[in-house]
XYZ file of C-alpha atoms in Angstrom:
492
model
C -14.248 -24.817 25.554
C -12.613 -27.589 23.330
C -10.587 -26.847 20.166
C -12.589 -27.359 16.934
C -11.681 -30.532 15.007
C -9.835 -30.389 11.688
C -12.161 -29.382 8.900
C -14.824 -28.246 11.216
C -16.755 -24.923 10.280
C -16.187 -22.018 12.806
C -17.289 -18.433 12.966
C -15.367 -15.277 13.625
C -15.800 -14.159 17.142
C -16.313 -10.456 18.007
C -15.615 -8.713 21.442
C -16.579 -4.994 21.915
C -14.665 -2.801 24.433
C -16.422 0.216 25.861
C -14.973 3.138 28.001
C -15.206 2.857 31.766
C -18.515 3.951 33.253
C -16.901 7.168 34.536
C -15.731 8.039 30.937
C -19.065 7.527 29.118
C -20.622 10.485 27.525
C -24.413 9.965 28.191
C -25.571 13.298 26.792
C -26.994 11.822 23.513
C -26.520 7.953 23.730
C -27.001 5.626 26.573
C -25.218 2.208 26.688
C -26.709 -0.585 28.673
C -24.975 -3.958 29.119
C -27.182 -6.962 29.797
C -26.253 -9.369 32.662
C -24.898 -11.955 30.389
C -22.303 -9.335 29.110
C -23.106 -10.352 25.495
C -25.833 -7.989 24.473
C -25.271 -4.263 23.771
C -28.488 -2.177 23.831
C -28.193 1.401 22.612
C -30.974 3.796 23.620
C -31.127 7.302 22.267
C -32.462 9.543 25.177
C -33.207 12.392 22.877
C -35.556 10.364 20.573
C -39.198 10.951 21.876
C -40.080 7.494 20.328
C -37.579 5.945 22.534
C -35.760 3.951 19.847
C -33.565 1.103 20.858
C -31.109 -0.986 18.947
C -29.827 -4.415 20.325
C -26.643 -6.153 19.186
C -25.255 -9.487 20.434
C -21.534 -10.125 20.442
C -19.196 -12.933 21.826
C -18.126 -10.622 24.554
C -18.385 -7.068 25.890
C -16.042 -5.567 28.273
C -14.909 -2.289 29.825
C -11.516 -1.011 28.701
C -10.366 -0.460 32.296
C -11.506 -3.929 33.460
C -12.720 -7.216 32.223
C -10.220 -7.914 29.430
C -8.617 -10.909 31.106
C -12.145 -12.558 31.505
C -12.801 -11.984 27.793
C -9.376 -13.348 26.959
C -9.885 -16.588 28.915
C -13.335 -17.243 27.183
C -12.394 -16.322 23.533
C -8.743 -16.439 23.037
C -7.270 -18.958 25.485
C -8.926 -21.907 23.924
C -7.540 -20.800 20.503
C -4.039 -20.540 21.903
C -4.526 -23.943 23.391
C -5.087 -25.332 19.742
C -1.835 -23.633 18.438
C 0.231 -26.615 19.604
C -2.109 -28.859 17.411
C -1.296 -27.018 14.326
C -3.968 -24.336 14.112
C -3.519 -20.592 13.219
C -4.832 -17.796 15.342
C -5.537 -14.195 14.290
C -6.364 -11.401 16.722
C -7.654 -8.147 15.190
C -7.681 -5.179 17.520
C -9.546 -2.251 15.865
C -10.281 1.319 17.010
C -9.338 4.901 16.381
C -6.846 7.029 18.297
C -8.099 7.597 21.829
C -10.368 4.581 21.698
C -8.412 2.601 24.242
C -6.963 0.293 21.871
C -3.472 0.539 23.014
C -4.434 -0.455 26.514
C -6.095 -3.606 25.142
C -2.783 -4.439 23.267
C -0.388 -3.564 25.886
C -2.435 -3.267 29.172
C -3.298 -0.598 31.672
C -5.107 -0.019 34.975
C -3.499 -3.129 36.371
C -4.476 -5.600 33.668
C -2.287 -7.277 31.155
C -2.692 -6.643 27.480
C -3.476 -9.109 24.759
C 0.148 -9.482 23.524
C 1.493 -10.343 26.993
C -1.195 -12.784 27.713
C -0.839 -14.473 24.322
C 2.931 -14.897 24.771
C 2.659 -16.241 28.402
C -0.178 -18.474 27.414
C 1.559 -19.818 24.368
C 4.965 -20.571 26.059
C 3.060 -22.213 28.962
C 1.345 -24.511 26.396
C 4.617 -25.275 24.658
C 6.375 -26.119 27.961
C 3.509 -28.360 29.170
C 3.409 -30.164 25.760
C 5.140 -33.448 24.899
C 8.795 -33.354 25.970
C 9.970 -35.653 23.119
C 8.944 -32.909 20.456
C 11.308 -30.185 19.123
C 9.820 -26.707 19.068
C 10.888 -23.453 17.376
C 9.157 -20.045 17.826
C 10.034 -17.115 15.586
C 8.758 -13.552 15.841
C 8.344 -10.780 13.153
C 6.810 -7.316 13.251
C 5.514 -5.322 10.193
C 4.011 -1.884 9.791
C 1.707 -0.955 6.894
C 1.413 2.246 5.085
C -1.671 3.810 3.337
C -0.076 3.448 -0.057
C -0.120 -0.308 0.143
C 3.582 -0.746 1.234
C 5.077 -2.180 4.518
C 8.297 -2.026 6.447
C 10.082 -4.210 9.048
C 9.921 -2.808 12.483
C 12.807 -5.077 13.660
C 15.005 -3.652 10.987
C 16.160 -0.026 10.874
C 16.600 -0.266 7.031
C 13.295 1.291 5.711
C 13.215 -0.895 2.750
C 9.803 -1.816 1.187
C 8.704 -5.457 1.793
C 7.155 -7.737 -0.757
C 4.540 -10.366 0.146
C 4.347 -13.692 -1.707
C 1.551 -16.274 -1.647
C 3.424 -19.437 -1.262
C 1.649 -22.829 -1.438
C 1.408 -24.603 1.905
C 2.628 -21.470 3.772
C 0.179 -18.808 2.789
C 1.236 -15.146 2.735
C 5.018 -14.886 3.449
C 6.871 -11.791 3.458
C 10.206 -11.662 1.552
C 13.176 -10.189 3.326
C 11.613 -9.753 6.707
C 13.767 -10.197 9.948
C 12.235 -13.199 11.587
C 14.279 -14.618 14.621
C 13.948 -17.329 17.159
C 12.736 -16.392 20.690
C 13.005 -18.837 23.606
C 10.475 -17.313 26.136
C 7.644 -14.958 26.685
C 9.685 -12.353 28.570
C 12.188 -11.829 25.713
C 9.506 -12.010 23.053
C 7.410 -9.281 24.797
C 10.391 -7.025 25.274
C 11.199 -7.106 21.613
C 7.515 -6.399 20.804
C 7.716 -3.339 22.880
C 10.818 -2.229 21.218
C 9.239 -2.689 17.741
C 6.025 -1.018 18.877
C 8.057 2.197 19.777
C 9.228 2.333 16.232
C 5.773 2.088 14.853
C 3.927 5.329 13.837
C 0.593 5.800 15.596
C -1.447 6.407 12.329
C -0.302 3.136 10.692
C -1.486 -0.338 11.325
C 0.982 -3.031 12.447
C 1.176 -6.829 12.409
C 2.942 -8.856 14.991
C 3.487 -12.599 14.096
C 4.528 -15.636 15.945
C 5.357 -18.686 13.967
C 5.275 -21.913 16.022
C 6.830 -24.992 14.508
C 7.002 -28.525 15.814
C 9.069 -31.492 14.711
C 7.878 -35.083 15.537
C 4.138 -34.603 15.413
C 3.882 -36.852 12.235
C 5.761 -40.053 13.036
C 5.491 -41.394 9.577
C 7.257 -38.589 7.922
C 10.542 -37.435 9.599
C 10.699 -34.244 7.419
C 7.275 -33.023 8.095
C 6.972 -29.914 10.351
C 3.870 -28.822 11.894
C 3.451 -25.060 11.546
C 1.071 -22.704 13.306
C 0.945 -18.820 13.017
C -0.365 -16.600 15.714
C -0.983 -13.063 14.326
C -1.875 -9.806 16.328
C -3.147 -7.298 13.881
C -3.280 -3.669 15.299
C -5.746 -1.758 12.890
C -5.564 1.982 13.445
C -8.823 3.601 12.949
C -9.274 6.414 10.450
C -12.019 8.470 8.851
C -12.636 7.326 5.353
C -14.665 9.197 2.803
C -18.198 8.028 2.431
C -21.640 9.506 2.073
C -22.275 9.355 5.737
C -18.861 10.476 6.898
C -18.550 7.437 9.149
C -15.405 6.875 11.232
C -14.469 3.305 10.334
C -11.434 1.232 10.457
C -9.459 -0.517 7.619
C -11.382 -3.614 8.533
C -14.641 -2.082 7.579
C -13.139 -0.521 4.458
C -12.025 -4.052 3.401
C -15.552 -5.356 3.899
C -17.066 -2.700 1.801
C -15.061 -3.496 -1.298
C -13.823 -6.414 -3.292
C -10.140 -7.239 -2.757
C -8.657 -7.831 -6.141
C -5.238 -9.029 -5.284
C -1.653 -7.779 -4.853
C -2.640 -4.202 -6.302
C -4.464 -3.565 -3.113
C -1.448 -3.631 -0.981
C -0.415 -5.427 2.117
C -3.234 -4.760 4.511
C -6.290 -5.706 2.573
C -4.769 -9.076 1.848
C -3.972 -9.771 5.408
C -7.411 -8.703 6.436
C -8.985 -10.981 3.847
C -6.912 -14.029 4.989
C -7.806 -13.100 8.784
C -11.486 -13.102 7.973
C -11.701 -15.900 5.373
C -8.474 -17.904 5.565
C -7.410 -20.901 7.746
C -7.259 -19.267 11.145
C -9.244 -19.077 14.372
C -10.068 -15.376 14.420
C -11.179 -13.046 17.251
C -11.865 -9.454 16.649
C -11.658 -6.862 19.494
C -13.298 -3.445 18.606
C -12.809 -0.446 20.939
C -15.126 2.468 20.805
C -14.343 6.048 21.338
C -17.990 7.028 22.087
C -17.266 10.633 22.693
C -15.908 11.188 19.118
C -18.668 9.248 17.393
C -22.275 10.153 16.693
C -25.133 7.732 17.343
C -25.402 7.094 13.506
C -21.644 6.272 13.413
C -21.758 4.014 16.377
C -24.692 2.140 14.699
C -22.886 1.899 11.487
C -19.802 0.492 12.995
C -21.971 -2.042 15.075
C -23.751 -3.140 11.971
C -20.319 -3.945 10.273
C -19.117 -5.775 13.440
C -22.358 -7.879 13.327
C -21.527 -8.734 9.745
C -18.127 -9.846 10.784
C -19.354 -11.976 13.532
C -21.476 -13.955 10.955
C -18.535 -14.871 8.884
C -18.116 -18.752 8.701
C -15.066 -20.622 7.558
C -13.340 -24.040 7.877
C -10.046 -24.403 9.885
C -7.563 -27.244 9.782
C -4.025 -27.968 11.206
C -0.945 -27.105 9.048
C 1.924 -29.382 8.241
C 4.526 -28.968 5.491
C 7.654 -30.767 4.324
C 10.281 -28.143 3.388
C 12.368 -30.578 1.307
C 9.463 -31.736 -0.648
C 8.266 -28.128 -1.350
C 11.623 -27.117 -2.364
C 12.002 -30.134 -4.735
C 8.633 -29.349 -6.219
C 9.547 -25.644 -6.873
C 12.855 -26.557 -8.429
C 10.920 -28.939 -10.712
C 8.610 -26.296 -11.748
C 11.512 -23.828 -12.446
C 13.265 -26.384 -14.507
C 10.135 -27.142 -16.515
C 9.583 -23.342 -17.140
C 13.149 -22.798 -18.218
C 12.993 -25.663 -20.670
C 9.863 -24.238 -22.005
C 11.441 -20.752 -22.530
C 14.624 -22.240 -24.085
C 12.687 -24.273 -26.714
C 10.079 -21.589 -27.493
C 10.761 -19.639 -30.707
C 9.138 -16.537 -29.206
C 9.738 -14.761 -25.817
C 6.666 -15.392 -23.539
C 6.411 -12.389 -21.117
C 3.961 -14.226 -18.854
C 6.329 -17.211 -18.555
C 9.223 -14.999 -17.706
C 7.255 -13.305 -15.034
C 6.121 -16.724 -13.682
C 9.684 -17.725 -13.687
C 10.726 -14.865 -11.521
C 7.910 -15.554 -9.119
C 8.890 -19.139 -8.763
C 12.601 -18.204 -8.085
C 11.499 -15.806 -5.315
C 9.166 -18.397 -3.712
C 11.984 -20.825 -3.939
C 14.264 -18.600 -1.953
C 11.564 -17.628 0.478
C 10.841 -21.335 1.136
C 14.516 -22.043 1.711
C 14.668 -19.248 4.356
C 11.470 -20.662 5.978
C 13.140 -24.085 6.561
C 13.799 -25.044 10.180
C 17.679 -24.944 9.754
C 17.697 -21.780 7.825
C 15.556 -19.785 10.355
C 17.947 -21.040 13.198
C 20.926 -19.646 10.980
C 19.345 -16.430 10.340
C 18.448 -16.028 14.147
C 22.038 -16.371 15.063
C 22.731 -13.365 12.958
C 19.940 -11.346 14.623
C 20.714 -12.453 18.128
C 23.373 -9.853 18.599
C 21.054 -7.001 17.661
C 18.249 -8.217 19.700
C 20.582 -8.644 22.786
C 21.347 -4.981 22.525
C 17.704 -4.118 22.477
C 17.049 -6.304 25.522
C 19.941 -4.884 27.486
C 18.670 -1.423 26.753
C 15.252 -2.158 28.293
C 15.673 -3.553 31.697
C 12.501 -1.781 32.898
C 10.320 -4.029 30.652
C 11.406 -7.118 32.227
C 10.788 -5.774 35.673
C 7.251 -4.682 34.501
C 6.708 -8.254 33.122
C 7.506 -9.912 36.430
C 5.031 -7.681 38.142
C 2.444 -9.220 35.774
C -0.018 -6.152 35.481
C 0.496 -4.821 39.018
C 1.602 -1.565 37.566
C 0.930 -0.421 33.971
C 3.850 0.125 31.613
C 3.220 3.932 31.476
C 3.381 4.129 35.186
C 6.625 2.071 35.336
C 8.166 4.465 32.642
C 7.164 7.567 34.507
C 8.751 6.297 37.805
C 11.940 5.476 35.973
C 12.095 9.076 34.628
C 11.527 10.587 38.140
C 14.241 8.405 39.636
C 16.723 9.469 36.781
C 16.014 13.257 37.377
C 19.208 13.946 39.419
C 22.290 15.431 37.629
C 24.354 12.233 38.367
C 21.726 10.006 37.016
C 21.425 12.128 33.958
C 25.203 11.913 33.430
C 24.979 8.163 33.845
C 22.064 7.840 31.476
C 24.058 9.798 28.735
C 27.075 7.544 29.228
C 24.802 4.392 29.023
C 23.160 5.788 25.976
C 26.531 6.368 24.371
C 27.618 2.896 25.252
C 24.451 1.495 23.870
C 24.673 3.308 20.654
C 28.275 1.990 20.109
C 27.117 -1.519 20.812
C 24.279 -1.161 18.282
C 26.636 0.277 15.625
C 28.994 -2.691 16.063
C 26.065 -4.960 15.983
C 24.653 -3.500 12.773
C 27.981 -3.332 11.097
C 28.504 -7.168 11.904
C 24.924 -7.869 10.741
C 25.442 -5.938 7.484
C 28.722 -7.810 6.847
C 27.040 -11.139 7.388
C 24.007 -10.269 5.246
C 26.358 -9.245 2.467
C 28.128 -12.663 2.792
C 24.869 -14.410 2.862
C 23.670 -12.490 -0.241
C 26.744 -13.267 -2.122
C 26.393 -16.971 -1.181
C 22.835 -17.056 -2.292
C 23.701 -15.584 -5.670
C 26.528 -18.045 -6.080
C 24.122 -20.935 -5.303
C 21.634 -19.543 -7.730
C 24.277 -19.217 -10.378
C 25.466 -22.773 -9.667
C 21.867 -23.971 -10.103
C 21.565 -22.061 -13.428
C 24.905 -23.560 -14.628
C 23.944 -27.052 -13.644
C 20.566 -26.701 -15.379
C 22.367 -25.372 -18.539
C 24.888 -28.264 -18.323
C 22.049 -30.838 -18.061
C 20.153 -29.161 -20.901
C 23.391 -29.135 -23.031
C 23.987 -32.848 -22.307
C 20.346 -33.683 -23.009
C 20.539 -31.860 -26.373
C 23.746 -33.759 -27.271
C 22.048 -36.984 -26.417
C 19.043 -36.102 -28.603
C 21.316 -35.133 -31.361
C 23.063 -38.471 -31.232
C 19.932 -40.341 -31.023
C 18.708 -38.325 -33.957
C 21.773 -39.209 -36.024
C 21.369 -42.905 -35.117
C 17.736 -42.657 -36.176
C 18.664 -41.020 -39.608
C 21.341 -43.604 -40.146
C 18.783 -46.531 -39.453
C 16.312 -44.889 -41.793
C 18.870 -44.596 -44.511
C 19.960 -48.111 -44.100
C 16.362 -49.288 -44.364
C 15.902 -47.389 -47.529
C 18.973 -48.985 -49.093
C 17.755 -52.392 -48.178
C 14.522 -51.565 -49.663
C 15.943 -50.420 -53.006
C 17.968 -53.706 -53.233
């Protein structure tokens, strides 16, 4: 399947994951999958009228097998388009016990989506043009029901703020975003962040892929692609029918009005309607849902599959965007200084522009590299503390992650092993403490430098404004003198 051309209309693709045949509860509802593996027929055995409902999706698979086939059909072509500048969003939905975690991280000898995406992406990058510069960064966010979010790569539980920046879309301010050089390291970091996540909350794992040299006529232009894996935890939302639905379905049933809705609805809206190649994986826990609830969920999935949008590659020039934002800031400052009354809306707009300016500076190629050097020490400690994950990666799905962890626990059950493990944990905690202390010191230095630069810009703007005012006063005096001279000549 070839990648869509720039500006071409595409539709959101939907794949449905069903429990293995041995796990199916056939007491009230019978699932039949057609030979083409795309049609799902639901037959109610208890109904004397023998009622049937048929739904057609882009792919249907069993949770214990078939994921890699669906991946190759629906996701791999999209990942192949990432190196051309396209965004990709993978939505994985389902309540607890639905098998969603196995789709994300793999089980029963099959690799999960995250592992396949990382391997596929870095394979594409390594096989691309050798004369191009590449930079891949990762971040990991957890969402809360009250609309807030926190960084899973940062132990500081501070609230994060999302900004909608022109050319970049939704960008999270203050997020730890570091450079990764390969699929193995990226997957190990993902697993570390996933352990910090709380099961009842949704998460967003993001890879930002940037490339220099794609646009020959503009040396400063950077091609930017974003790959997002959104883990939507299912929940029971209050409704007339008591349906078990996910945040995705909740977002489709109401109008999203903006920032007041919180992080998750905005992210979902961009995934469904924004500039990205989107694939939705929905996992059913058939045993906990009634037939009506299953039908309700399938109807919403059918609605999602019909969503059409236009996708196009992404390029941006950091220096030009910074220059534009600085110009907007100066213009707004001048407006505020020359106005006789304080305009609250203008003040708020100025604050937003200053935040956007700082975010854009941090999103530049060089600044990301600089920030990553600070994060590198902490992430190295994480990777050293998780040798079993790298081993599991090399087995490429031969054994599930859970089985690998259980085997490690069994091997470490002897008293000597316990003593060694305690000593290793103490050593690791000491390393993490030193890394965090160094990171905090560097962050404080960086914060001080950032405020110094902002202060210098304010002073420069004030000096420029004062000089301009003096120039205008001098010109005004000259004009008044010329007018007076003309009046004298006219009297004579």
